[in-house]
Tab-separated table of C-alpha atoms and ligand atoms in Angstrom:
chain	number	residue	atom	x	y	z
A	610	MET	CA	147.406	49.883	147.907
A	611	SER	CA	146.241	47.080	145.591
A	612	VAL	CA	145.830	43.681	146.348
A	613	LEU	CA	145.585	40.063	144.732
A	614	ALA	CA	141.258	39.633	144.572
A	615	ASP	CA	139.303	38.000	142.428
A	616	LEU	CA	135.606	39.995	142.592
A	617	HIS	CA	133.341	37.447	140.978
A	618	ILE	CA	132.858	33.871	142.063
A	619	HIS	CA	130.314	31.182	141.896
A	620	SER	CA	129.188	28.643	144.705
A	621	THR	CA	126.701	25.763	145.164
A	622	ALA	CA	123.965	28.509	146.411
A	623	SER	CA	123.569	29.100	142.781
A	624	ASP	CA	125.803	27.225	139.602
A	625	GLY	CA	129.193	26.702	140.845
A	626	GLN	CA	130.928	24.077	141.224
A	627	TYR	CA	132.274	24.188	145.013
A	628	THR	CA	130.362	25.430	147.962
A	629	PRO	CA	131.141	28.821	149.275
A	630	SER	CA	133.956	26.908	152.165
A	631	GLU	CA	135.837	25.878	149.519
A	632	ILE	CA	135.711	28.600	147.542
A	633	VAL	CA	137.238	30.517	150.288
A	634	ALA	CA	140.021	27.534	151.007
A	635	LEU	CA	140.106	27.358	147.228
A	636	ALA	CA	141.274	31.300	147.221
A	637	LYS	CA	143.995	31.241	149.638
A	638	GLU	CA	145.768	28.314	147.943
A	639	LYS	CA	146.070	31.322	145.172
A	640	GLY	CA	147.516	33.308	147.951
A	641	LEU	CA	144.386	35.922	146.921
A	642	HIS	CA	143.786	38.326	149.400
A	643	ALA	CA	140.233	39.055	148.757
A	644	ILE	CA	137.459	37.255	146.917
A	645	ALA	CA	133.335	38.472	146.857
A	646	LEU	CA	131.380	35.578	145.970
A	647	THR	CA	128.379	36.504	143.792
A	648	ASP	CA	125.571	34.212	143.010
A	649	HIS	CA	123.303	34.857	140.513
A	650	ASP	CA	120.030	36.828	142.497
A	651	THR	CA	120.674	34.509	145.988
A	652	LEU	CA	121.790	35.848	149.107
A	653	SER	CA	122.200	32.604	150.705
A	654	GLY	CA	125.878	31.439	150.063
A	655	LEU	CA	127.516	34.324	152.006
A	656	ALA	CA	127.335	33.738	155.536
A	657	GLU	CA	129.011	30.553	154.856
A	658	ALA	CA	131.670	32.243	152.855
A	659	LEU	CA	132.196	35.007	155.400
A	660	GLU	CA	132.094	32.400	158.583
A	661	ALA	CA	134.929	30.573	156.220
A	662	GLY	CA	136.580	33.791	155.706
A	663	LYS	CA	137.116	34.447	159.154
A	664	ALA	CA	138.183	30.909	159.925
A	665	GLN	CA	140.655	31.028	157.482
A	666	GLY	CA	142.483	33.366	157.359
A	667	LEU	CA	140.024	35.633	154.043
A	668	ARG	CA	138.600	38.707	153.358
A	669	VAL	CA	135.140	37.924	151.336
A	670	ILE	CA	133.018	40.426	150.225
A	671	PRO	CA	129.635	39.660	150.481
A	672	GLY	CA	128.500	40.259	147.275
A	673	VAL	CA	125.473	39.241	144.360
A	674	GLU	CA	124.982	39.098	140.556
A	675	PHE	CA	121.894	40.006	139.318
A	676	SER	CA	120.524	39.442	135.580
A	677	THR	CA	118.732	42.182	134.346
A	678	ASP	CA	116.100	42.429	131.310
A	679	ASP	CA	117.784	45.591	130.074
A	680	TYR	CA	119.933	43.789	127.589
A	681	LEU	CA	120.664	40.543	126.669
A	682	ASN	CA	123.417	39.544	129.727
A	683	LEU	CA	123.609	42.219	131.188
A	684	HIS	CA	124.308	41.692	134.931
A	685	ILE	CA	125.031	43.783	138.032
A	686	LEU	CA	127.373	42.829	140.676
A	687	GLY	CA	125.774	44.525	143.992
A	688	TYR	CA	129.189	44.215	146.748
A	689	GLY	CA	129.227	45.167	150.550
A	690	PHE	CA	125.904	45.501	151.768
A	691	PRO	CA	124.495	43.894	155.345
A	692	LEU	CA	123.017	40.085	154.513
A	693	ASP	CA	119.874	41.371	155.847
A	694	ASP	CA	118.873	44.580	154.210
A	695	PRO	CA	115.497	44.377	153.923
A	696	GLY	CA	115.870	45.459	150.354
A	697	LEU	CA	117.780	43.082	148.994
A	698	VAL	CA	116.069	39.971	150.537
A	699	LYS	CA	112.935	40.996	149.199
A	700	LEU	CA	113.897	41.534	145.804
A	701	THR	CA	115.836	38.675	145.765
A	702	THR	CA	112.891	36.309	147.323
A	703	GLY	CA	111.021	37.602	144.550
A	704	LEU	CA	114.156	36.487	142.315
A	705	LYS	CA	114.036	32.808	143.712
A	706	ALA	CA	110.362	32.847	143.125
A	707	GLY	CA	110.421	34.072	139.825
A	708	ARG	CA	113.267	30.749	139.402
A	709	ASP	CA	110.988	28.729	140.572
A	710	ASP	CA	108.556	29.569	137.567
A	711	ARG	CA	111.118	29.709	134.888
A	712	LYS	CA	112.068	25.658	135.584
A	713	TYR	CA	108.605	25.046	134.021
A	714	ARG	CA	109.178	27.747	131.214
A	715	ILE	CA	112.351	26.645	130.563
A	716	ALA	CA	110.748	22.935	130.704
A	717	GLY	CA	108.406	23.455	128.301
A	718	PHE	CA	110.481	24.991	126.153
A	719	LEU	CA	112.562	22.174	125.948
A	720	HIS	CA	109.264	19.790	125.478
A	721	ASN	CA	107.994	21.781	122.389
A	722	HIS	CA	111.635	21.025	121.272
A	723	GLY	CA	111.652	17.622	121.286
A	724	VAL	CA	114.070	17.404	124.582
A	725	ASP	CA	112.155	15.884	128.404
A	726	VAL	CA	114.637	16.356	131.347
A	727	PRO	CA	113.002	15.606	134.246
A	728	LEU	CA	112.201	18.531	136.669
A	729	SER	CA	113.232	16.376	139.538
A	730	GLU	CA	116.748	15.948	138.647
A	731	VAL	CA	117.328	19.508	137.536
A	732	GLU	CA	116.347	20.539	141.385
A	733	GLU	CA	118.167	17.979	142.487
A	734	ALA	CA	121.459	19.406	140.605
A	735	ALA	CA	120.425	22.768	142.107
A	736	THR	CA	121.827	21.439	145.665
A	737	GLY	CA	121.527	25.626	146.889
A	738	GLY	CA	117.393	25.847	145.122
A	739	VAL	CA	118.187	28.750	143.247
A	740	ILE	CA	118.139	26.201	139.240
A	741	GLY	CA	119.386	28.502	136.427
A	742	ARG	CA	120.485	26.850	132.952
A	743	PRO	CA	123.869	25.616	133.398
A	744	HIS	CA	121.915	22.681	135.634
A	745	PHE	CA	119.095	21.693	133.230
A	746	ALA	CA	122.571	21.705	131.080
A	747	GLN	CA	124.091	19.531	133.353
A	748	VAL	CA	120.653	16.661	133.380
A	749	MET	CA	120.615	16.730	129.210
A	750	LEU	CA	124.390	16.122	129.281
A	751	ARG	CA	124.008	13.170	131.772
A	752	HIS	CA	120.844	11.990	129.383
A	753	GLY	CA	122.802	11.880	126.244
A	754	ILE	CA	120.965	14.938	124.885
A	755	VAL	CA	123.781	16.628	124.468
A	756	ALA	CA	127.466	16.136	124.189
A	757	THR	CA	128.569	19.129	125.884
A	758	ARG	CA	127.122	21.910	128.340
A	759	LYS	CA	128.158	24.301	126.135
A	760	GLU	CA	125.647	22.163	123.079
A	761	ALA	CA	123.004	22.691	125.550
A	762	PHE	CA	123.289	26.790	125.503
A	763	ASP	CA	124.184	26.696	121.772
A	764	ARG	CA	121.122	23.952	121.017
A	765	TYR	CA	118.842	24.646	122.942
A	766	LEU	CA	119.411	27.139	125.691
A	767	ASP	CA	121.139	30.091	124.608
A	768	THR	CA	118.876	30.421	121.508
A	769	PRO	CA	117.030	33.834	119.907
A	770	GLU	CA	113.657	31.590	120.187
A	771	PHE	CA	114.605	30.851	124.593
A	772	GLN	CA	115.543	34.391	124.813
A	773	GLU	CA	111.707	35.395	123.504
A	774	ILE	CA	110.715	32.664	126.433
A	775	GLU	CA	113.211	35.580	128.886
A	776	ARG	CA	111.729	38.521	127.769
A	777	GLY	CA	110.049	40.755	130.516
A	778	THR	CA	110.685	38.699	133.767
A	779	LYS	CA	113.827	39.600	135.543
A	780	PRO	CA	114.419	43.392	136.915
A	781	LEU	CA	115.464	46.279	134.874
A	782	ALA	CA	119.683	47.694	135.634
A	783	GLU	CA	118.442	50.693	137.414
A	784	GLU	CA	116.116	48.787	139.699
A	785	CYS	CA	119.204	46.099	140.989
A	786	VAL	CA	121.620	49.121	140.844
A	787	LYS	CA	119.272	51.266	143.208
A	788	ALA	CA	118.658	47.812	145.616
A	789	VAL	CA	122.660	47.504	146.152
A	790	LYS	CA	123.100	52.152	147.263
A	791	ALA	CA	120.054	51.250	149.203
A	792	ALA	CA	121.253	48.910	151.250
A	793	GLY	CA	125.152	50.743	150.930
A	794	GLY	CA	126.427	48.713	149.152
A	795	LYS	CA	128.940	49.073	146.143
A	796	VAL	CA	127.740	48.304	142.351
A	797	SER	CA	129.778	47.481	139.242
A	798	LEU	CA	128.748	46.413	136.676
A	799	ALA	CA	129.570	42.514	134.963
A	800	HIS	CA	131.278	41.501	131.905
A	801	PRO	CA	130.776	44.346	129.821
A	802	TYR	CA	131.847	42.060	126.633
A	803	GLN	CA	129.224	40.174	127.298
A	804	VAL	CA	126.311	43.072	127.175
A	805	VAL	CA	124.402	42.844	123.771
A	806	LEU	CA	124.760	45.806	121.994
A	807	GLY	CA	126.369	48.483	119.856
A	808	GLN	CA	130.105	50.045	121.343
A	809	ASP	CA	127.819	53.576	121.407
A	810	LYS	CA	125.067	51.510	123.052
A	811	LEU	CA	127.634	50.808	125.888
A	812	GLU	CA	128.818	53.613	126.807
A	813	ASP	CA	125.047	54.825	126.884
A	814	LEU	CA	124.513	52.682	129.432
A	815	VAL	CA	127.501	53.294	131.784
A	816	LYS	CA	126.351	56.731	131.518
A	817	ARG	CA	122.306	55.793	132.445
A	818	LEU	CA	123.695	53.758	135.550
A	819	ALA	CA	126.510	56.164	137.063
A	820	ALA	CA	123.719	58.694	137.214
A	821	CYS	CA	121.617	56.452	138.903
A	822	GLY	CA	124.449	54.439	141.682
A	823	LEU	CA	126.814	52.845	139.366
A	824	ASP	CA	130.300	52.780	141.006
A	825	ALA	CA	132.517	50.748	138.957
A	826	ILE	CA	133.355	48.345	135.205
A	827	GLU	CA	134.718	44.757	135.960
A	828	CYS	CA	137.376	45.700	133.521
A	829	TYR	CA	139.158	42.788	133.655
A	830	TYR	CA	137.669	40.108	133.510
A	831	PRO	CA	139.018	36.219	131.687
A	832	GLN	CA	137.902	37.238	127.943
A	833	HIS	CA	138.113	40.435	127.386
A	834	THR	CA	140.640	41.340	124.850
A	835	GLN	CA	143.114	43.683	125.615
A	836	GLU	CA	141.613	46.594	123.163
A	837	GLN	CA	138.241	45.794	125.362
A	838	THR	CA	140.249	46.184	128.267
A	839	ALA	CA	141.430	49.381	127.351
A	840	GLU	CA	137.823	50.249	125.961
A	841	TYR	CA	136.271	49.419	129.651
A	842	LEU	CA	138.985	51.732	131.503
A	843	ARG	CA	138.475	54.471	129.051
A	844	LEU	CA	134.694	54.218	130.345
A	845	ALA	CA	135.527	53.850	133.761
A	846	LYS	CA	137.950	56.989	134.264
A	847	LYS	CA	135.362	59.601	131.529
A	848	TYR	CA	132.148	58.307	133.930
A	849	GLY	CA	134.507	58.502	137.484
A	850	LEU	CA	133.772	54.509	138.192
A	851	HIS	CA	136.076	52.622	139.626
A	852	VAL	CA	137.583	49.312	137.847
A	853	THR	CA	136.782	45.540	139.449
A	854	GLY	CA	137.799	42.682	138.010
A	855	GLY	CA	136.809	39.121	138.627
A	856	SER	CA	137.507	35.816	136.678
A	857	ASP	CA	133.368	34.873	136.975
A	858	PHE	CA	134.502	31.209	138.466
A	859	HIS	CA	132.720	28.467	138.647
A	860	GLY	CA	134.533	25.757	139.290
A	861	GLU	CA	136.735	23.847	136.196
A	862	LYS	CA	133.855	21.258	135.427
A	863	ASN	CA	131.303	23.749	134.927
A	864	LYS	CA	133.677	26.600	133.354
A	865	PRO	CA	136.699	25.565	132.395
A	866	ASP	CA	137.787	28.851	130.515
A	867	ASN	CA	137.250	31.282	133.775
A	868	LEU	CA	139.300	30.165	136.985
A	869	LEU	CA	140.158	31.703	140.467
A	870	THR	CA	142.190	34.428	138.859
A	871	ALA	CA	144.655	36.676	141.157
A	872	TRP	CA	143.935	40.184	139.641
A	873	GLU	CA	145.727	43.534	141.152
A	874	LEU	CA	142.862	45.846	141.892
A	875	GLU	CA	142.947	48.584	144.203
A	876	LEU	CA	139.469	48.040	146.802
A	877	ASP	CA	140.439	50.883	149.183
A	878	TRP	CA	137.061	52.335	147.957
A	879	PHE	CA	134.644	50.132	148.667
A	880	SER	CA	135.830	50.857	152.940
A	881	LYS	CA	134.462	54.452	152.160
B	2049	LIG	P1	120.516	31.784	133.753
B	2049	LIG	O1	120.901	31.931	135.163
B	2049	LIG	O2	119.882	30.795	134.260
B	2049	LIG	O3	119.832	32.561	132.967
B	2049	LIG	O4	121.973	30.775	133.240
B	2049	LIG	C1	123.127	31.941	132.940
B	2049	LIG	C2	124.381	30.467	134.021
B	2049	LIG	O5	124.218	30.212	132.208
B	2049	LIG	C3	125.765	31.732	133.085
B	2049	LIG	O6	126.060	32.114	134.530
B	2049	LIG	C4	126.497	31.322	132.645
B	2049	LIG	O7	126.979	30.122	134.712
B	2049	LIG	C5	125.644	30.172	132.194
B	2049	LIG	N1	125.789	29.687	130.160
B	2049	LIG	C6	125.222	31.064	130.067
B	2049	LIG	N2	125.234	30.937	128.898
B	2049	LIG	C7	126.316	30.069	128.498
B	2049	LIG	C8	126.535	29.318	127.051
B	2049	LIG	N3	126.261	30.112	126.063
B	2049	LIG	N4	127.163	28.548	128.011
B	2049	LIG	C9	127.569	27.570	128.620
B	2049	LIG	N5	127.415	28.439	129.017
B	2049	LIG	C10	126.480	29.149	129.687
B	2050	LIG	FE1	126.534	31.065	136.285
B	2051	LIG	FE1	127.431	37.163	134.256
B	2052	LIG	ZN1	128.787	35.132	137.071
């Protein structure tokens, strides 16, 4: 049986606009049956989300989205694990510390490019304590350094030169997949169109990750073309993987083209 679900959502626990409880209310309003909260590298919003789901009568699946080192924008979605799993707690605690170091690297990079942003404001913007590039973009916008958040990424935070300072700082995809599997959870490959590698390489990647426990591919995503979706469905079928869908909702202010979406998904495999 299929349900209306959105399995890729960010809250104020990372770089989203809304709190976990607000997201549950918005999803209810939209008529969704299930959501997964998948904040970047953190589990800190999940307890509130699960609580709100119970109170408001919405199925909430605990989730997380890991940024990995293998390729640019290769992100791994983990689902359905216990919040206190020691392996995942250890991994996310380490990633939080990594982001705390990274903020100085980012500030230094910006300084070298003639841009000085007050770190205290960036820290304040990250209300959940997990600092990401969008928080820098927000402060740069406020100070008139850029006219849009997108400009902050295009000119500074997502240039090849910026990507150089990120190299070697994130866990490998395989490590993330294994950590979620060891916690008894499920794993999906996030927004495959964003992974910066060629066509044959994507299939190689799916094959490699499937061999270490990948369960699904996020075939449905707002920016996927029909052709891309068809290709990802083909890959899922070929490698015996399930299909997930997510909007990557960060709030309309933060990411206006990625709004909560009622994807029709088969989720029975989640409870197996
Ligand atoms: P971080 O976790 O610090 O690497 O930041 C990643 C987040 O930044 C993504 O989840 C998006 O929310 C946002 N982002 C990444 N690239 C861009 C871009 N080119 N334009 C706008 N937002 C972006
Ligand atoms: Fe984000
Ligand atoms: Fe992502
Ligand atoms: Zn995301």
